[in-house]
Tab-separated table of C-alpha atoms (C1' of nucleotides) in Angstrom:
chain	number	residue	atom	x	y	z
A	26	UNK	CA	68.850	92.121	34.425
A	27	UNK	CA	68.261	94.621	37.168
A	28	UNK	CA	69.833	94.827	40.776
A	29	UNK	CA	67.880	94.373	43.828
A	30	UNK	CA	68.279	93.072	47.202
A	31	UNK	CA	68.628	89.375	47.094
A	32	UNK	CA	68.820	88.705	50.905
A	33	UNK	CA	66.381	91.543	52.482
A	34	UNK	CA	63.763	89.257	54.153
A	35	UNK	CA	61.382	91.992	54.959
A	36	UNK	CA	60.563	93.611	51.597
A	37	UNK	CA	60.186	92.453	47.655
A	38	UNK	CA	59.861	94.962	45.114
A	39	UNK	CA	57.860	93.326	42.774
A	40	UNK	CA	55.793	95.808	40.930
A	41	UNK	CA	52.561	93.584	38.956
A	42	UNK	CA	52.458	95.807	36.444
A	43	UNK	CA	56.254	95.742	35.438
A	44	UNK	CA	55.991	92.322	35.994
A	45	UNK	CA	56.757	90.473	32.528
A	46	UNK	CA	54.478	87.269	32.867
A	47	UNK	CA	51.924	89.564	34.002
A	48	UNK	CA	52.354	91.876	31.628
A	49	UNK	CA	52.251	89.408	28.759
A	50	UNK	CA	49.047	87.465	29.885
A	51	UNK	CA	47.426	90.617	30.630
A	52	UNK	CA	47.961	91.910	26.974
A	53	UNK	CA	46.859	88.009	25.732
A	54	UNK	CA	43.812	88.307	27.601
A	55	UNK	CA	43.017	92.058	25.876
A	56	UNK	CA	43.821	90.811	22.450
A	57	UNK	CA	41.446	87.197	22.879
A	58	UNK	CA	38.363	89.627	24.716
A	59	UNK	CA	38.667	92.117	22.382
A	60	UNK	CA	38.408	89.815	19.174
A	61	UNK	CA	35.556	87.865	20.711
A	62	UNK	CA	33.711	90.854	21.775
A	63	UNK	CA	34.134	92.206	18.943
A	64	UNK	CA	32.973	89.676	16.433
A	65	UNK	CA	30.890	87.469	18.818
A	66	UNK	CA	28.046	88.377	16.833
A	67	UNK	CA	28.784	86.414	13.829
A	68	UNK	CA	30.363	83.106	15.411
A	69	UNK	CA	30.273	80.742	18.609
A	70	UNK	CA	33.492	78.893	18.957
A	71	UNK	CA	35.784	78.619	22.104
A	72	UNK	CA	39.674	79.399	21.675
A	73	UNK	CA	40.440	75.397	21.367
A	74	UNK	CA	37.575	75.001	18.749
A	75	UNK	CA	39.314	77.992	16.601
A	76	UNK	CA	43.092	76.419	17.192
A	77	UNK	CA	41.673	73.142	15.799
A	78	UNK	CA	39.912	75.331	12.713
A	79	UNK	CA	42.943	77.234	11.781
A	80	UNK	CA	45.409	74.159	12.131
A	81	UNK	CA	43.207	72.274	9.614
A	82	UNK	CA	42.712	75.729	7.493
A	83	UNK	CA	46.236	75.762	7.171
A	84	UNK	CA	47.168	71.598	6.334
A	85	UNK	CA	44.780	68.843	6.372
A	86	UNK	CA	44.609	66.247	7.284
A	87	UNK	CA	45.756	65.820	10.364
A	88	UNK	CA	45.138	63.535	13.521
A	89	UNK	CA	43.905	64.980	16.858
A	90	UNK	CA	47.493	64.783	18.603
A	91	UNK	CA	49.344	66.346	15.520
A	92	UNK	CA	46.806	69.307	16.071
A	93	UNK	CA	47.892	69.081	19.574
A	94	UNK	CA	51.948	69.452	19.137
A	95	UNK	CA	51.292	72.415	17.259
A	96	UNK	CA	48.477	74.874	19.079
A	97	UNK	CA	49.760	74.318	22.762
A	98	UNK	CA	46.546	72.397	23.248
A	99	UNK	CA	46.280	69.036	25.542
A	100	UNK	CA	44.381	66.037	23.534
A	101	UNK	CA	41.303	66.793	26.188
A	102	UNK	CA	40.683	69.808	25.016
A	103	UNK	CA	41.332	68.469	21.592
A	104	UNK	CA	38.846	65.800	21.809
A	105	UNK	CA	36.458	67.905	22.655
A	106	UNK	CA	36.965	70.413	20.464
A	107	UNK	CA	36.695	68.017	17.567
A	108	UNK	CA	33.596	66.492	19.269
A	109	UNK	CA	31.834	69.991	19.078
A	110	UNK	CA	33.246	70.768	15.362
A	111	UNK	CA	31.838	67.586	14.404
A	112	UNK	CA	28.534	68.226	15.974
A	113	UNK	CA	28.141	71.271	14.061
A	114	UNK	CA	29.052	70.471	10.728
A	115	UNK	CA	32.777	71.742	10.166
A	116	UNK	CA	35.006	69.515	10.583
A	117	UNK	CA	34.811	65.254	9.405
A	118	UNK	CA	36.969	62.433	11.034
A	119	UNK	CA	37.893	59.205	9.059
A	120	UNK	CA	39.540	56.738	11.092
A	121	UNK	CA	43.136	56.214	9.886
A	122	UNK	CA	43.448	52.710	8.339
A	123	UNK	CA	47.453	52.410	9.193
A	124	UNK	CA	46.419	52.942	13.058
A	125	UNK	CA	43.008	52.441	13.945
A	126	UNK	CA	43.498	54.581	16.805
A	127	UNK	CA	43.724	57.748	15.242
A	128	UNK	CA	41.657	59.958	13.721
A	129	UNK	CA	42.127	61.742	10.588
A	130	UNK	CA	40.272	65.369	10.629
A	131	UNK	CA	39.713	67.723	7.529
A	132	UNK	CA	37.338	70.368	7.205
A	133	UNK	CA	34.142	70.444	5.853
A	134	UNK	CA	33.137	72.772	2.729
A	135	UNK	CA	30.580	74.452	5.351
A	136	UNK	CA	33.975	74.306	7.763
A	137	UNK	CA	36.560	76.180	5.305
A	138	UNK	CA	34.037	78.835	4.599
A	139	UNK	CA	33.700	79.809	8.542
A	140	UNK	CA	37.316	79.264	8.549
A	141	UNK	CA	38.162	82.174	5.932
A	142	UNK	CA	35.509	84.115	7.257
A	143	UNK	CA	36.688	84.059	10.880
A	144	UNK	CA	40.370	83.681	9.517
A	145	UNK	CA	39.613	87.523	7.704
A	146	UNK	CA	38.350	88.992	10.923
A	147	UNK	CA	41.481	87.672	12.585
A	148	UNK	CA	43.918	89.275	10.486
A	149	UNK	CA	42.202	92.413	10.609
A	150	UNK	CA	42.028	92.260	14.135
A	151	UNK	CA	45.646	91.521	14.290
A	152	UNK	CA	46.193	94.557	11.814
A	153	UNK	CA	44.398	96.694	14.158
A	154	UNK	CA	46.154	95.854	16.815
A	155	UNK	CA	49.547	96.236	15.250
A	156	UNK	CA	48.928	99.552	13.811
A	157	UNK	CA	50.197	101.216	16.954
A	158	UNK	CA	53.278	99.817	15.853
A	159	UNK	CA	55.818	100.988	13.590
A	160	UNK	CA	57.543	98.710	10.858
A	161	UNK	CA	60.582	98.591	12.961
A	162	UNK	CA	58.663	97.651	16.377
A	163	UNK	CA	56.937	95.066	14.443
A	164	UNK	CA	59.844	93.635	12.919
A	165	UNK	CA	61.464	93.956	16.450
A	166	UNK	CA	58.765	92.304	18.294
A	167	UNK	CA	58.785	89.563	15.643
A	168	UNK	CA	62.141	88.877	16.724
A	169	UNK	CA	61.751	89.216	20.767
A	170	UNK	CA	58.562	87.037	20.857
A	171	UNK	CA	60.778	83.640	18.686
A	172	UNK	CA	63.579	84.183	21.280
A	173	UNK	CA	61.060	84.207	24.500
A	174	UNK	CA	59.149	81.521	23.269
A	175	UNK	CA	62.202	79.626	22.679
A	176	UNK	CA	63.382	80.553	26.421
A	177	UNK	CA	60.018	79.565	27.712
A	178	UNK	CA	59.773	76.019	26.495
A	179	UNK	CA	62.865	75.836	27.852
A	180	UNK	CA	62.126	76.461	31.474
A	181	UNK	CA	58.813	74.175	31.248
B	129	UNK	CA	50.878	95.586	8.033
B	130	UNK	CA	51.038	92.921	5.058
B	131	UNK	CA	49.514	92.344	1.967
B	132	UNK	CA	47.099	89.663	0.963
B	133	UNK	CA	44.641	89.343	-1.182
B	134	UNK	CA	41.287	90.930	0.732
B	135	UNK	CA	38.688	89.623	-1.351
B	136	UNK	CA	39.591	85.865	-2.321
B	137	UNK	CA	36.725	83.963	-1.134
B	138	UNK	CA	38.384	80.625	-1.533
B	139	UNK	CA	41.325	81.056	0.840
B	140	UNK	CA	42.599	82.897	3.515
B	141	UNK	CA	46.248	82.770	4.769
B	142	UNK	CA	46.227	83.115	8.753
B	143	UNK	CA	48.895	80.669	9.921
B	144	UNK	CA	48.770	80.499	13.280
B	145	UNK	CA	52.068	80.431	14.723
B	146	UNK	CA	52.525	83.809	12.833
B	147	UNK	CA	49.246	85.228	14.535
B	148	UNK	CA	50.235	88.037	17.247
B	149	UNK	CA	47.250	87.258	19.386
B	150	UNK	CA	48.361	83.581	19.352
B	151	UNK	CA	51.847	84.202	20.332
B	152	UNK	CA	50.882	86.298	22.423
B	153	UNK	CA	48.896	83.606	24.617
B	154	UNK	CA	50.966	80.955	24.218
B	155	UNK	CA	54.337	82.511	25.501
B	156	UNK	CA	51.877	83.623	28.328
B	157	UNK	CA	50.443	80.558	29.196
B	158	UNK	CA	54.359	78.974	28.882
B	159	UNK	CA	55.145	81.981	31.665
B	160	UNK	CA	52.438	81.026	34.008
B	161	UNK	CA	52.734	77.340	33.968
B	162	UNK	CA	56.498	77.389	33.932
B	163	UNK	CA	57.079	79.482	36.753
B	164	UNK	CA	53.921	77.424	38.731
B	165	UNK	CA	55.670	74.162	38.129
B	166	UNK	CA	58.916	75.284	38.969
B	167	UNK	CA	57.736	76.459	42.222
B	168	UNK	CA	54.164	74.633	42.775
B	169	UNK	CA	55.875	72.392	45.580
B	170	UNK	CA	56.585	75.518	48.013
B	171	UNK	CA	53.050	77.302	47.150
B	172	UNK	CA	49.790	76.466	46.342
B	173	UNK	CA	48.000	79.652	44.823
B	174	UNK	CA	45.390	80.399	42.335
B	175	UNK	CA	46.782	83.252	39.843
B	176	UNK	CA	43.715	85.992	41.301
B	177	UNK	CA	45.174	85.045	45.013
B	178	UNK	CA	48.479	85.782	44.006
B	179	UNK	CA	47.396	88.988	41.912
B	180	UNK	CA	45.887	90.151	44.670
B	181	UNK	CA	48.870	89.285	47.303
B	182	UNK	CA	51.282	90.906	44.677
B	183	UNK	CA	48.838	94.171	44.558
B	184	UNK	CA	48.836	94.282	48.739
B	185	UNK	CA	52.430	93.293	48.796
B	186	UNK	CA	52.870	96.853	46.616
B	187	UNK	CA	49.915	99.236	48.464
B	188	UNK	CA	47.838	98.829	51.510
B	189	UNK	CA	45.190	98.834	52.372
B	190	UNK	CA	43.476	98.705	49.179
B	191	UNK	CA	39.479	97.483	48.694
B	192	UNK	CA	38.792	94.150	46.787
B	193	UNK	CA	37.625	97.103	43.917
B	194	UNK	CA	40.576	99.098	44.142
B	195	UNK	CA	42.646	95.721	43.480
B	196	UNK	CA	39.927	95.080	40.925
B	197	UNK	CA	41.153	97.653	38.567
B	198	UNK	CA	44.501	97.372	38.917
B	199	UNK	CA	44.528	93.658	38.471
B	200	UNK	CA	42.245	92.927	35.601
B	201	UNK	CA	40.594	90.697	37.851
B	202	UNK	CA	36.976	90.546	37.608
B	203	UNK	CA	34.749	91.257	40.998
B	204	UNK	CA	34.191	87.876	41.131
B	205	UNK	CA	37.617	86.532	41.218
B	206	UNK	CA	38.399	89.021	43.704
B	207	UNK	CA	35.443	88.113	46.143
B	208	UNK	CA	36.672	84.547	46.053
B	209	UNK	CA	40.499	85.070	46.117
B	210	UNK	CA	39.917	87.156	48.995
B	211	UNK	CA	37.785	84.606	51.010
B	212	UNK	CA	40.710	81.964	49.624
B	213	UNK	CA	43.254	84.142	50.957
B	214	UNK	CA	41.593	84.929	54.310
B	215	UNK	CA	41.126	80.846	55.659
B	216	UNK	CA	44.862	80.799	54.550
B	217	UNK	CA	45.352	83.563	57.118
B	218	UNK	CA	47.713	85.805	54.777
B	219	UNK	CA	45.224	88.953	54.220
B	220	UNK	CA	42.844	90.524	56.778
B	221	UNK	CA	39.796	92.723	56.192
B	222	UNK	CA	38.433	95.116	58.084
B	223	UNK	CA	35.079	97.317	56.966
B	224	UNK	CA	35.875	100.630	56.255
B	225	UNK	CA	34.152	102.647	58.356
B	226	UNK	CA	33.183	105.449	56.078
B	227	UNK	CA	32.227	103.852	53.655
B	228	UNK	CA	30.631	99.926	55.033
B	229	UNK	CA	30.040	98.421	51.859
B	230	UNK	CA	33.782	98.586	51.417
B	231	UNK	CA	36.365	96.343	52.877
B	232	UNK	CA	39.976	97.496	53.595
B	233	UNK	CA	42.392	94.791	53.019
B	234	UNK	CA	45.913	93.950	54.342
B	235	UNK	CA	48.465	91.530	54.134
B	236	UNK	CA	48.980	89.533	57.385
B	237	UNK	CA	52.639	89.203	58.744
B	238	UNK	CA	52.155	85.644	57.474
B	239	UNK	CA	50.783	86.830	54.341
B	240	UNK	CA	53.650	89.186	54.211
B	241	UNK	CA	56.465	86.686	54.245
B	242	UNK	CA	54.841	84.450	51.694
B	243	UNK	CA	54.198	87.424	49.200
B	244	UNK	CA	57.928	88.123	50.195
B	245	UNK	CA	58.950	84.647	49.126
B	246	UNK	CA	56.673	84.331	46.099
B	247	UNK	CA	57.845	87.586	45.222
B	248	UNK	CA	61.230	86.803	45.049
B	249	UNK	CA	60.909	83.483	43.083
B	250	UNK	CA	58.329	85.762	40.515
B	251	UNK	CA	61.484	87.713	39.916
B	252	UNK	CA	64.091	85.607	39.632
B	253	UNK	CA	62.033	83.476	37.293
B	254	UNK	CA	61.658	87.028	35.016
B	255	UNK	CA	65.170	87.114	35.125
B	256	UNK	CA	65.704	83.716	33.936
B	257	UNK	CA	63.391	84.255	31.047
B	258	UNK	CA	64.744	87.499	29.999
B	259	UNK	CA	67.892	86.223	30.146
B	260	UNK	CA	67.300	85.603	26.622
B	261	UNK	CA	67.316	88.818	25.832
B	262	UNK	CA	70.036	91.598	25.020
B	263	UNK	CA	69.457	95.288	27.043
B	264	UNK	CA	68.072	96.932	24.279
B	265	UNK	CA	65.710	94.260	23.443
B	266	UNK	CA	64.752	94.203	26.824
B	267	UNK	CA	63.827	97.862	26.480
B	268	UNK	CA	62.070	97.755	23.166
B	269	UNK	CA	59.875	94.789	24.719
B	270	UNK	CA	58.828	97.104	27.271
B	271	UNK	CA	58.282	100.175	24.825
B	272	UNK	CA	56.418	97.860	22.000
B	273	UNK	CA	54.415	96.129	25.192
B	274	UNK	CA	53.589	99.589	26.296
B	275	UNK	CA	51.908	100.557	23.105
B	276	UNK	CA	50.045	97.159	22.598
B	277	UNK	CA	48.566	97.388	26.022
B	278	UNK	CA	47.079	100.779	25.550
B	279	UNK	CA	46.411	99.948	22.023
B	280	UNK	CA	44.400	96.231	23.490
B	281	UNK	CA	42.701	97.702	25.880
B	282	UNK	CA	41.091	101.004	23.194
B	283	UNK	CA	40.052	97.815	21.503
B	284	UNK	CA	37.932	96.024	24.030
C	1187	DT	C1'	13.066	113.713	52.004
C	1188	DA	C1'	11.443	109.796	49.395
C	1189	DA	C1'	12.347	107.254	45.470
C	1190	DT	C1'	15.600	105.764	42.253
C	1191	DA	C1'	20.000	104.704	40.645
C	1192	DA	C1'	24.610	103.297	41.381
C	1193	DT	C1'	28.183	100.805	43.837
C	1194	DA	C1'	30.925	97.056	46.578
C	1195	DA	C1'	30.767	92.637	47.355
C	1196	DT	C1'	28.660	87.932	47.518
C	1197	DT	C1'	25.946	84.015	46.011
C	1198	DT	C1'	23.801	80.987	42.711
C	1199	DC	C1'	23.730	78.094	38.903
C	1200	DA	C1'	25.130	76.314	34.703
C	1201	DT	C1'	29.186	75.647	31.960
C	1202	DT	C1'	34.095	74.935	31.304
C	1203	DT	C1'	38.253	73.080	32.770
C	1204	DG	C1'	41.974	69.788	34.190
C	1205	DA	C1'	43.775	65.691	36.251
C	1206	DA	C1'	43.388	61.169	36.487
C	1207	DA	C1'	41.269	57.006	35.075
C	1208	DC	C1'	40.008	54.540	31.224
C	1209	DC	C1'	39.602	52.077	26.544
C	1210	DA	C1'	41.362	50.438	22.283
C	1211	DT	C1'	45.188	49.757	19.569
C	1212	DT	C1'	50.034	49.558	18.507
C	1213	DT	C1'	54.931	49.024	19.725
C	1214	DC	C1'	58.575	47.079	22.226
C	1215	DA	C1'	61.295	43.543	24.462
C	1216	DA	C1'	62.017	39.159	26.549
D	1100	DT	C1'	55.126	35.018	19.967
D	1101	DT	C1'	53.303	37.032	24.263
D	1102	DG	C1'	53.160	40.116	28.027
D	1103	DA	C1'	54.366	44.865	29.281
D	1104	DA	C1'	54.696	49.514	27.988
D	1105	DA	C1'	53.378	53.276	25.123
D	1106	DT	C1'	50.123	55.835	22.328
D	1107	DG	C1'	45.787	58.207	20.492
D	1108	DG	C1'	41.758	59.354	22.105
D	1109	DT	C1'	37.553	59.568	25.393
D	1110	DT	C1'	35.195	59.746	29.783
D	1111	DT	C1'	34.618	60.866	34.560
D	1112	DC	C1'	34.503	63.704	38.463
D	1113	DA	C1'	35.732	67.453	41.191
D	1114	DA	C1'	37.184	72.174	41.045
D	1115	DA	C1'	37.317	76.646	38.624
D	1116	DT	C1'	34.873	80.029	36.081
D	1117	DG	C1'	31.451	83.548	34.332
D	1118	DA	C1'	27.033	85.617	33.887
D	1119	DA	C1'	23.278	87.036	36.175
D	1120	DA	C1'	20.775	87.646	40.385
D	1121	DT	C1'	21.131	89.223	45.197
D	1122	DT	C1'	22.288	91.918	49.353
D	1123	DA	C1'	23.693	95.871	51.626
D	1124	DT	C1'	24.998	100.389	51.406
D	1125	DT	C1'	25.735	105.003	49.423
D	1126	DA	C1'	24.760	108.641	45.933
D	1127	DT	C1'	21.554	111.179	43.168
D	1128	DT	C1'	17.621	113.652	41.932
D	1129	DA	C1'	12.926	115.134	41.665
DNA sequence: TAATAATAATTTCATTTGAAACCATTTCAA
DNA sequence: TTGAAATGGTTTCAAATGAAATTATTATTA
């Protein structure tokens, strides 16, 4: 993409902050501290506990390692996210009769209400965020983020 | 941004793989751990040691706050990367002498090679995920990432 | 100038995390 | 079948992390 000096030893120009990893977790770590700063009043939940929330919010019900494939989330932090869940009263597992090893999760009543509450705040956060963005940027960045997530699976 | 319905009590329609913050984290964390796979055999490096390589590699001699706020490292992270990076013999400090609560850092020649190295694998692994990209995506990613950084950080 | 506040950096301690080991169950293959 | 491998999920243990306290020094201000 851009020319530099492949084979001087002595110097690298990498620059952190035009640095595109950087850059990107840097902007990630904004947008997750500034939601949970910003609402950490009105809930206590870690990122994995809220994956495992809006997963069910969206289809239930669904076994531990289905949640998994689809929120980038190992079964550890899985398990233990469900472990906590269950604890507090949002989320139920049945064991699966088919296969007794997993474990078929659906929220609780108590569970889908946080869920749409916290779900709200979310989009409005994500609104917020977005504003600085026109319809074309968003529509653009829509587009750039599919293709670099597609590229970065790629190179795991 | 989009419509919904604000005040439905009974549902709410985040879906997560549509959720900017989400993306957002995920193609970061696919960044990081792709690129520290791919090259995990030839270094061993927290990500605050090699933010604050990457910031000495740039400027020196900066203090462990100067790197601080250009790293969006905490203190803390700093204070330890540092000590990390100092057994490893690739940074020296020296007090500053005007001001002793301050330490001046600097890359060793060691330290200088490595950051060299790293540096060069950092970008050619940019390049390999940007590959995915055309040239004027490339520079509307940087102009929309531009805007949601300063736009993150008003939020925090 | 003495007292107080602010700053740079470190340490402490409790919590979170990740990798590997582990358990129970199911699938595969000889 | 039956033994080996694979799978869903949990536990363990060491390392990483974050918040708050601590130390040492410098800046402020009364």
């Amino acid at each position: 993409m851009l020319l530099r000096d492949e084979d001087d030893d002595d110097k690298c120009d990498l620059i952190l902050d035009q640095y595109l990893p950087y850059r990107m977790a840097v902007i990630a770590h904004l947008m997750s501290t500034g939601f949970s700063k910003r609402y950490s009043k009105d809930f206590d939940m870690t990122i994995g506990e809220w994956r495992v929330m809006a997963n069910l919010g969206h289809l239930e019900p669904q076994s531990g390692h289905e949640i998994g494939a689809h929120s980038h989330l190992d079964k550890v932090q899985i398990s233990r996210a469900v472990a906590r869940l269950e604890k507090k009263g949002w989320i139920q597992r049945e064991g699966d009769t088919v296969d007794r090893r997993r474990n078929l999760l659906t929220l609780t009543p108590e569970g889908r209400r946080v869920f749409n509450s916290i779900g709200k705040m979310a989009l409005d956060f994500e609104d917020d965020v977005s504003a600085s963005l026109s319809t074309e940027e968003y529509a653009a960045l829509d587009r750039i983020l599919r293709k670099l997530s597609k590229r970065a699976e790629s190179l795991i």
